[in-house]
Amino acid sequence: MMTGFRLNMSPLKEPLCIMKLVEWLIAVVAFGTCGSYSGSNVVSVFCGNETNGTIETLTAAFSYPFRLNEALLVEGNMTFCNHTAGPTHLVGDSSSQAQFFVGVAVICFLYSMVALLVYLGYMHVYKDSDFGPILDFLVTAALAILWLVCSSAWAKGLQTLKYATGDAGIASTLDVVCSQADVTCRVTEFAGMRSLNISVVLGYLNLFVWAGNAWSVYKETRWHSKKYTGQPVPTRSQVPAPI
């Protein structure tokens, strides 16, 4: 059997190859929307009446991988409305969920490229062996499960991020100041998190795409072929001849 590289573009017309292209593209967008994010919220500290009182502003900056407990909200000793706050960090840490999500996306991106190389250059080997389709199916199914796990984890991490940088989270972080009767703390400018929301949606979309692709790959394995070739062929019952 010839095992050398043979470029053949015809698999690009087949669902097996088309779905790998889609998976490659969605994986790129998924880790791009999450891994390249940076933003900041503007926090206003109102002394007395919000209309006529004085206002102090702070910036809550955060970026991937969202280690909020390392992001400074108050860099040094500062006085707000006659109340002093020391160096203060944001509360929470979404780095493990975000890095898990991006890591799965990168793995899927790389595997899709390898699979496309095999489909376009070594399809004659892929079709003639049992090992290739079975390995492809097992890896594809495992990555579909990983998309479910990492997308759910990142959705939870994003909730933590939104809380920590929102009104309630900031008030809890600056409790020494914001809990005073004459002080009001409020986020007046929010960073756009549309790309992070999109990344979660893309994560679940990847789940369905990879699960569907697992079925396409399964049909290339001997398990699927044996399911049908191993079925007994119905025979016509013989009618006894008349005596």
PDB file of C-alpha atoms in Angstrom:
ATOM      1  CA  MET A   1       0.000   0.000   0.000  1.00  0.00           C
ATOM      2  CA  MET A   2       1.317   3.460  -0.923  1.00  0.00           C
ATOM      3  CA  THR A   3       1.705   5.624   2.200  1.00  0.00           C
ATOM      4  CA  GLY A   4       3.251   8.766   0.699  1.00  0.00           C
ATOM      5  CA  PHE A   5       1.674  12.198   0.552  1.00  0.00           C
ATOM      6  CA  ARG A   6      -0.863  12.583  -2.282  1.00  0.00           C
ATOM      7  CA  LEU A   7      -2.600  15.921  -2.507  1.00  0.00           C
ATOM      8  CA  ASN A   8      -6.284  15.367  -3.248  1.00  0.00           C
ATOM      9  CA  MET A   9      -8.730  18.276  -2.961  1.00  0.00           C
ATOM     10  CA  SER A  10     -11.864  16.186  -3.521  1.00  0.00           C
ATOM     11  CA  PRO A  11     -12.386  15.533   0.249  1.00  0.00           C
ATOM     12  CA  LEU A  12     -13.146  19.259   0.594  1.00  0.00           C
ATOM     13  CA  LYS A  13     -16.538  18.437  -0.923  1.00  0.00           C
ATOM     14  CA  GLU A  14     -17.287  15.813   1.738  1.00  0.00           C
ATOM     15  CA  PRO A  15     -18.920  16.535   5.139  1.00  0.00           C
ATOM     16  CA  LEU A  16     -15.964  14.955   6.940  1.00  0.00           C
ATOM     17  CA  CYS A  17     -13.598  17.641   5.653  1.00  0.00           C
ATOM     18  CA  ILE A  18     -16.086  20.506   5.600  1.00  0.00           C
ATOM     19  CA  MET A  19     -16.873  20.066   9.298  1.00  0.00           C
ATOM     20  CA  LYS A  20     -13.174  20.102  10.164  1.00  0.00           C
ATOM     21  CA  LEU A  21     -12.865  23.435   8.349  1.00  0.00           C
ATOM     22  CA  VAL A  22     -15.812  24.799  10.336  1.00  0.00           C
ATOM     23  CA  GLU A  23     -14.285  23.507  13.590  1.00  0.00           C
ATOM     24  CA  TRP A  24     -10.966  25.138  12.753  1.00  0.00           C
ATOM     25  CA  LEU A  25     -12.619  28.496  12.091  1.00  0.00           C
ATOM     26  CA  ILE A  26     -14.838  28.478  15.204  1.00  0.00           C
ATOM     27  CA  ALA A  27     -11.906  27.454  17.413  1.00  0.00           C
ATOM     28  CA  VAL A  28      -9.869  30.424  16.140  1.00  0.00           C
ATOM     29  CA  VAL A  29     -12.693  32.863  16.881  1.00  0.00           C
ATOM     30  CA  ALA A  30     -13.418  31.259  20.267  1.00  0.00           C
ATOM     31  CA  PHE A  31      -9.938  31.641  21.715  1.00  0.00           C
ATOM     32  CA  GLY A  32      -9.510  35.021  20.003  1.00  0.00           C
ATOM     33  CA  THR A  33     -12.597  36.543  21.619  1.00  0.00           C
ATOM     34  CA  CYS A  34     -11.532  35.326  25.075  1.00  0.00           C
ATOM     35  CA  GLY A  35      -7.734  35.284  25.021  1.00  0.00           C
ATOM     36  CA  SER A  36      -7.221  38.778  23.627  1.00  0.00           C
ATOM     37  CA  TYR A  37      -9.718  40.581  25.861  1.00  0.00           C
ATOM     38  CA  SER A  38      -8.918  43.596  28.040  1.00  0.00           C
ATOM     39  CA  GLY A  39     -11.251  46.182  29.509  1.00  0.00           C
ATOM     40  CA  SER A  40     -11.872  48.507  32.414  1.00  0.00           C
ATOM     41  CA  ASN A  41     -14.795  49.852  34.429  1.00  0.00           C
ATOM     42  CA  VAL A  42     -14.906  53.361  35.835  1.00  0.00           C
ATOM     43  CA  VAL A  43     -15.990  53.439  39.474  1.00  0.00           C
ATOM     44  CA  SER A  44     -17.390  56.673  40.916  1.00  0.00           C
ATOM     45  CA  VAL A  45     -17.339  57.296  44.648  1.00  0.00           C
ATOM     46  CA  PHE A  46     -19.958  59.900  45.553  1.00  0.00           C
ATOM     47  CA  CYS A  47     -19.502  61.827  48.773  1.00  0.00           C
ATOM     48  CA  GLY A  48     -22.873  62.898  50.179  1.00  0.00           C
ATOM     49  CA  ASN A  49     -25.547  63.640  47.588  1.00  0.00           C
ATOM     50  CA  GLU A  50     -24.858  62.143  44.151  1.00  0.00           C
ATOM     51  CA  THR A  51     -26.054  65.361  42.505  1.00  0.00           C
ATOM     52  CA  ASN A  52     -24.329  68.041  44.563  1.00  0.00           C
ATOM     53  CA  GLY A  53     -21.591  66.128  46.396  1.00  0.00           C
ATOM     54  CA  THR A  54     -17.988  65.545  45.389  1.00  0.00           C
ATOM     55  CA  ILE A  55     -16.965  62.659  43.189  1.00  0.00           C
ATOM     56  CA  GLU A  56     -13.831  60.528  43.201  1.00  0.00           C
ATOM     57  CA  THR A  57     -13.150  58.085  40.356  1.00  0.00           C
ATOM     58  CA  LEU A  58     -11.270  54.808  40.176  1.00  0.00           C
ATOM     59  CA  THR A  59     -10.502  52.471  37.303  1.00  0.00           C
ATOM     60  CA  ALA A  60     -11.044  48.734  37.606  1.00  0.00           C
ATOM     61  CA  ALA A  61      -8.883  47.302  34.813  1.00  0.00           C
ATOM     62  CA  PHE A  62      -8.929  43.610  33.956  1.00  0.00           C
ATOM     63  CA  SER A  63      -7.733  41.407  31.102  1.00  0.00           C
ATOM     64  CA  TYR A  64      -7.119  37.788  30.176  1.00  0.00           C
ATOM     65  CA  PRO A  65      -6.480  35.518  32.083  1.00  0.00           C
ATOM     66  CA  PHE A  66      -8.659  37.473  34.576  1.00  0.00           C
ATOM     67  CA  ARG A  67      -6.664  37.071  37.778  1.00  0.00           C
ATOM     68  CA  LEU A  68      -8.788  39.688  39.469  1.00  0.00           C
ATOM     69  CA  ASN A  69      -7.079  39.239  42.833  1.00  0.00           C
ATOM     70  CA  GLU A  70      -3.922  40.647  41.208  1.00  0.00           C
ATOM     71  CA  ALA A  71      -5.661  43.697  39.676  1.00  0.00           C
ATOM     72  CA  LEU A  72      -5.332  46.828  41.803  1.00  0.00           C
ATOM     73  CA  LEU A  73      -8.386  48.979  42.312  1.00  0.00           C
ATOM     74  CA  VAL A  74      -6.681  51.282  44.817  1.00  0.00           C
ATOM     75  CA  GLU A  75      -2.912  51.411  44.279  1.00  0.00           C
ATOM     76  CA  GLY A  76      -1.943  53.076  47.559  1.00  0.00           C
ATOM     77  CA  ASN A  77      -3.442  54.748  50.613  1.00  0.00           C
ATOM     78  CA  MET A  78      -6.188  57.024  49.332  1.00  0.00           C
ATOM     79  CA  THR A  79      -8.817  59.088  51.092  1.00  0.00           C
ATOM     80  CA  PHE A  80     -12.407  59.055  49.870  1.00  0.00           C
ATOM     81  CA  CYS A  81     -14.959  61.275  51.562  1.00  0.00           C
ATOM     82  CA  ASN A  82     -12.730  61.518  54.680  1.00  0.00           C
ATOM     83  CA  HIS A  83     -12.355  57.723  54.789  1.00  0.00           C
ATOM     84  CA  THR A  84      -8.999  56.103  54.031  1.00  0.00           C
ATOM     85  CA  ALA A  85      -8.562  52.927  52.008  1.00  0.00           C
ATOM     86  CA  GLY A  86      -5.292  51.071  51.648  1.00  0.00           C
ATOM     87  CA  PRO A  87      -4.064  49.159  48.579  1.00  0.00           C
ATOM     88  CA  THR A  88      -7.062  47.163  47.385  1.00  0.00           C
ATOM     89  CA  HIS A  89      -7.340  44.416  44.770  1.00  0.00           C
ATOM     90  CA  LEU A  90     -10.419  43.225  42.982  1.00  0.00           C
ATOM     91  CA  VAL A  91     -12.012  40.081  44.368  1.00  0.00           C
ATOM     92  CA  GLY A  92     -12.161  36.799  42.474  1.00  0.00           C
ATOM     93  CA  ASP A  93     -10.087  34.710  40.089  1.00  0.00           C
ATOM     94  CA  SER A  94     -11.442  33.404  36.783  1.00  0.00           C
ATOM     95  CA  SER A  95      -8.051  32.492  35.333  1.00  0.00           C
ATOM     96  CA  SER A  96      -8.410  28.707  35.578  1.00  0.00           C
ATOM     97  CA  GLN A  97     -11.729  28.697  33.712  1.00  0.00           C
ATOM     98  CA  ALA A  98     -10.521  31.148  31.062  1.00  0.00           C
ATOM     99  CA  GLN A  99      -7.233  29.328  30.473  1.00  0.00           C
ATOM    100  CA  PHE A 100      -9.016  25.967  30.314  1.00  0.00           C
ATOM    101  CA  PHE A 101     -11.374  27.349  27.678  1.00  0.00           C
ATOM    102  CA  VAL A 102      -8.581  28.886  25.602  1.00  0.00           C
ATOM    103  CA  GLY A 103      -6.458  25.747  25.980  1.00  0.00           C
ATOM    104  CA  VAL A 104      -9.219  23.514  24.608  1.00  0.00           C
ATOM    105  CA  ALA A 105      -9.748  25.947  21.727  1.00  0.00           C
ATOM    106  CA  VAL A 106      -6.037  25.869  20.845  1.00  0.00           C
ATOM    107  CA  ILE A 107      -5.943  22.053  20.988  1.00  0.00           C
ATOM    108  CA  CYS A 108      -8.978  21.856  18.695  1.00  0.00           C
ATOM    109  CA  PHE A 109      -7.426  24.383  16.329  1.00  0.00           C
ATOM    110  CA  LEU A 110      -4.244  22.306  16.059  1.00  0.00           C
ATOM    111  CA  TYR A 111      -6.067  18.984  15.763  1.00  0.00           C
ATOM    112  CA  SER A 112      -8.307  20.349  13.008  1.00  0.00           C
ATOM    113  CA  MET A 113      -5.217  21.391  11.035  1.00  0.00           C
ATOM    114  CA  VAL A 114      -3.634  17.954  11.450  1.00  0.00           C
ATOM    115  CA  ALA A 115      -6.877  16.220  10.466  1.00  0.00           C
ATOM    116  CA  LEU A 116      -7.221  18.402   7.366  1.00  0.00           C
ATOM    117  CA  LEU A 117      -3.648  17.523   6.378  1.00  0.00           C
ATOM    118  CA  VAL A 118      -4.483  13.825   6.690  1.00  0.00           C
ATOM    119  CA  TYR A 119      -7.746  14.171   4.749  1.00  0.00           C
ATOM    120  CA  LEU A 120      -6.136  16.083   1.887  1.00  0.00           C
ATOM    121  CA  GLY A 121      -2.827  14.253   1.673  1.00  0.00           C
ATOM    122  CA  TYR A 122      -3.247  10.823   3.222  1.00  0.00           C
ATOM    123  CA  MET A 123      -6.893   9.941   2.629  1.00  0.00           C
ATOM    124  CA  HIS A 124      -5.791   6.773   0.800  1.00  0.00           C
ATOM    125  CA  VAL A 125      -4.086   5.616   4.002  1.00  0.00           C
ATOM    126  CA  TYR A 126      -6.952   6.832   6.195  1.00  0.00           C
ATOM    127  CA  LYS A 127      -9.549   4.881   4.220  1.00  0.00           C
ATOM    128  CA  ASP A 128      -7.508   1.681   3.983  1.00  0.00           C
ATOM    129  CA  SER A 129      -6.766   1.341   7.702  1.00  0.00           C
ATOM    130  CA  ASP A 130      -8.859   0.737  10.794  1.00  0.00           C
ATOM    131  CA  PHE A 131      -6.580   2.699  13.100  1.00  0.00           C
ATOM    132  CA  GLY A 132      -7.016   6.132  11.465  1.00  0.00           C
ATOM    133  CA  PRO A 133     -10.824   6.421  11.566  1.00  0.00           C
ATOM    134  CA  ILE A 134     -11.052   4.893  15.054  1.00  0.00           C
ATOM    135  CA  LEU A 135      -8.424   7.261  16.470  1.00  0.00           C
ATOM    136  CA  ASP A 136     -10.109  10.184  14.712  1.00  0.00           C
ATOM    137  CA  PHE A 137     -13.473   9.221  16.200  1.00  0.00           C
ATOM    138  CA  LEU A 138     -12.152   8.813  19.748  1.00  0.00           C
ATOM    139  CA  VAL A 139     -10.295  12.138  19.684  1.00  0.00           C
ATOM    140  CA  THR A 140     -13.253  13.977  18.119  1.00  0.00           C
ATOM    141  CA  ALA A 141     -15.677  12.585  20.705  1.00  0.00           C
ATOM    142  CA  ALA A 142     -13.293  13.451  23.553  1.00  0.00           C
ATOM    143  CA  LEU A 143     -12.926  17.029  22.289  1.00  0.00           C
ATOM    144  CA  ALA A 144     -16.715  17.384  22.046  1.00  0.00           C
ATOM    145  CA  ILE A 145     -16.949  16.460  25.745  1.00  0.00           C
ATOM    146  CA  LEU A 146     -14.141  18.893  26.576  1.00  0.00           C
ATOM    147  CA  TRP A 147     -16.060  21.686  24.855  1.00  0.00           C
ATOM    148  CA  LEU A 148     -19.044  20.986  27.106  1.00  0.00           C
ATOM    149  CA  VAL A 149     -16.900  21.039  30.247  1.00  0.00           C
ATOM    150  CA  CYS A 150     -14.767  24.073  29.392  1.00  0.00           C
ATOM    151  CA  SER A 151     -17.709  26.142  28.103  1.00  0.00           C
ATOM    152  CA  SER A 152     -19.687  25.502  31.292  1.00  0.00           C
ATOM    153  CA  ALA A 153     -16.645  26.360  33.405  1.00  0.00           C
ATOM    154  CA  TRP A 154     -15.970  29.552  31.455  1.00  0.00           C
ATOM    155  CA  ALA A 155     -19.638  30.603  31.663  1.00  0.00           C
ATOM    156  CA  LYS A 156     -19.333  30.335  35.450  1.00  0.00           C
ATOM    157  CA  GLY A 157     -16.037  32.216  35.399  1.00  0.00           C
ATOM    158  CA  LEU A 158     -17.594  34.992  33.327  1.00  0.00           C
ATOM    159  CA  GLN A 159     -20.360  35.365  35.908  1.00  0.00           C
ATOM    160  CA  THR A 160     -17.685  35.760  38.583  1.00  0.00           C
ATOM    161  CA  LEU A 161     -15.944  38.396  36.468  1.00  0.00           C
ATOM    162  CA  LYS A 162     -19.130  40.373  35.906  1.00  0.00           C
ATOM    163  CA  TYR A 163     -20.011  40.303  39.604  1.00  0.00           C
ATOM    164  CA  ALA A 164     -16.540  41.319  40.761  1.00  0.00           C
ATOM    165  CA  THR A 165     -16.422  44.307  38.407  1.00  0.00           C
ATOM    166  CA  GLY A 166     -20.060  45.354  38.910  1.00  0.00           C
ATOM    167  CA  ASP A 167     -21.695  47.543  41.551  1.00  0.00           C
ATOM    168  CA  ALA A 168     -22.112  44.816  44.165  1.00  0.00           C
ATOM    169  CA  GLY A 169     -18.603  43.439  43.739  1.00  0.00           C
ATOM    170  CA  ILE A 170     -16.937  46.854  43.853  1.00  0.00           C
ATOM    171  CA  ALA A 171     -18.948  47.865  46.935  1.00  0.00           C
ATOM    172  CA  SER A 172     -17.855  44.653  48.640  1.00  0.00           C
ATOM    173  CA  THR A 173     -14.227  45.190  47.664  1.00  0.00           C
ATOM    174  CA  LEU A 174     -14.227  48.813  48.936  1.00  0.00           C
ATOM    175  CA  ASP A 175     -16.356  47.973  51.944  1.00  0.00           C
ATOM    176  CA  VAL A 176     -14.275  50.165  54.246  1.00  0.00           C
ATOM    177  CA  VAL A 177     -15.395  53.197  52.229  1.00  0.00           C
ATOM    178  CA  CYS A 178     -18.594  52.189  50.458  1.00  0.00           C
ATOM    179  CA  SER A 179     -20.286  50.936  53.618  1.00  0.00           C
ATOM    180  CA  GLN A 180     -20.288  54.443  55.104  1.00  0.00           C
ATOM    181  CA  ALA A 181     -23.626  56.237  55.287  1.00  0.00           C
ATOM    182  CA  ASP A 182     -22.400  59.332  53.425  1.00  0.00           C
ATOM    183  CA  VAL A 183     -20.698  57.400  50.591  1.00  0.00           C
ATOM    184  CA  THR A 184     -22.143  55.818  47.468  1.00  0.00           C
ATOM    185  CA  CYS A 185     -20.053  53.630  45.170  1.00  0.00           C
ATOM    186  CA  ARG A 186     -21.279  52.932  41.676  1.00  0.00           C
ATOM    187  CA  VAL A 187     -19.848  51.774  38.378  1.00  0.00           C
ATOM    188  CA  THR A 188     -20.563  54.609  35.947  1.00  0.00           C
ATOM    189  CA  GLU A 189     -18.795  53.233  32.858  1.00  0.00           C
ATOM    190  CA  PHE A 190     -18.857  49.532  32.005  1.00  0.00           C
ATOM    191  CA  ALA A 191     -16.395  47.766  29.749  1.00  0.00           C
ATOM    192  CA  GLY A 192     -18.021  46.058  26.808  1.00  0.00           C
ATOM    193  CA  MET A 193     -18.113  42.310  27.394  1.00  0.00           C
ATOM    194  CA  ARG A 194     -19.843  41.351  24.179  1.00  0.00           C
ATOM    195  CA  SER A 195     -16.823  39.415  22.931  1.00  0.00           C
ATOM    196  CA  LEU A 196     -16.708  37.397  26.165  1.00  0.00           C
ATOM    197  CA  ASN A 197     -20.395  36.579  25.847  1.00  0.00           C
ATOM    198  CA  ILE A 198     -19.762  35.526  22.250  1.00  0.00           C
ATOM    199  CA  SER A 199     -16.919  33.267  23.371  1.00  0.00           C
ATOM    200  CA  VAL A 200     -19.302  31.349  25.662  1.00  0.00           C
ATOM    201  CA  VAL A 201     -21.839  30.970  22.836  1.00  0.00           C
ATOM    202  CA  LEU A 202     -19.079  29.769  20.503  1.00  0.00           C
ATOM    203  CA  GLY A 203     -17.993  27.252  23.124  1.00  0.00           C
ATOM    204  CA  TYR A 204     -21.411  25.605  23.167  1.00  0.00           C
ATOM    205  CA  LEU A 205     -21.619  25.882  19.378  1.00  0.00           C
ATOM    206  CA  ASN A 206     -18.340  23.971  19.183  1.00  0.00           C
ATOM    207  CA  LEU A 207     -19.890  21.275  21.351  1.00  0.00           C
ATOM    208  CA  PHE A 208     -22.650  20.633  18.806  1.00  0.00           C
ATOM    209  CA  VAL A 209     -20.313  20.884  15.811  1.00  0.00           C
ATOM    210  CA  TRP A 210     -17.775  18.441  17.252  1.00  0.00           C
ATOM    211  CA  ALA A 211     -20.511  16.060  18.394  1.00  0.00           C
ATOM    212  CA  GLY A 212     -21.979  16.091  14.887  1.00  0.00           C
ATOM    213  CA  ASN A 213     -18.533  15.559  13.418  1.00  0.00           C
ATOM    214  CA  ALA A 214     -18.017  12.586  15.746  1.00  0.00           C
ATOM    215  CA  TRP A 215     -20.973  10.905  14.065  1.00  0.00           C
ATOM    216  CA  SER A 216     -19.513  11.589  10.606  1.00  0.00           C
ATOM    217  CA  VAL A 217     -16.184  10.099  11.658  1.00  0.00           C
ATOM    218  CA  TYR A 218     -17.910   7.141  13.323  1.00  0.00           C
ATOM    219  CA  LYS A 219     -19.416   6.175   9.976  1.00  0.00           C
ATOM    220  CA  GLU A 220     -15.860   5.774   8.639  1.00  0.00           C
ATOM    221  CA  THR A 221     -14.930   3.222  11.310  1.00  0.00           C
ATOM    222  CA  ARG A 222     -15.251  -0.551  11.068  1.00  0.00           C
ATOM    223  CA  TRP A 223     -17.683  -0.428  14.005  1.00  0.00           C
ATOM    224  CA  HIS A 224     -20.258   1.252  11.790  1.00  0.00           C
ATOM    225  CA  SER A 225     -19.595  -0.963   8.766  1.00  0.00           C
ATOM    226  CA  LYS A 226     -19.817  -4.154  10.833  1.00  0.00           C
ATOM    227  CA  LYS A 227     -23.130  -2.974  12.222  1.00  0.00           C
ATOM    228  CA  TYR A 228     -24.660  -3.299   8.773  1.00  0.00           C
ATOM    229  CA  THR A 229     -22.530  -5.914   7.039  1.00  0.00           C
ATOM    230  CA  GLY A 230     -22.950  -8.245   9.999  1.00  0.00           C
ATOM    231  CA  GLN A 231     -26.740  -8.272   9.823  1.00  0.00           C
ATOM    232  CA  PRO A 232     -28.185 -11.565   8.482  1.00  0.00           C
ATOM    233  CA  VAL A 233     -29.784 -11.329   5.072  1.00  0.00           C
ATOM    234  CA  PRO A 234     -33.463 -12.314   5.253  1.00  0.00           C
ATOM    235  CA  THR A 235     -34.240 -15.452   3.280  1.00  0.00           C
ATOM    236  CA  ARG A 236     -37.495 -16.335   1.643  1.00  0.00           C
ATOM    237  CA  SER A 237     -39.280 -19.140   3.465  1.00  0.00           C
ATOM    238  CA  GLN A 238     -39.734 -22.211   1.386  1.00  0.00           C
ATOM    239  CA  VAL A 239     -43.237 -23.425   0.780  1.00  0.00           C
ATOM    240  CA  PRO A 240     -43.520 -27.222   0.740  1.00  0.00           C
ATOM    241  CA  ALA A 241     -44.398 -28.581  -2.614  1.00  0.00           C
ATOM    242  CA  PRO A 242     -47.895 -30.091  -2.944  1.00  0.00           C
ATOM    243  CA  ILE A 243     -48.064 -33.852  -2.727  1.00  0.00           C
TER     244      ILE A 243
END
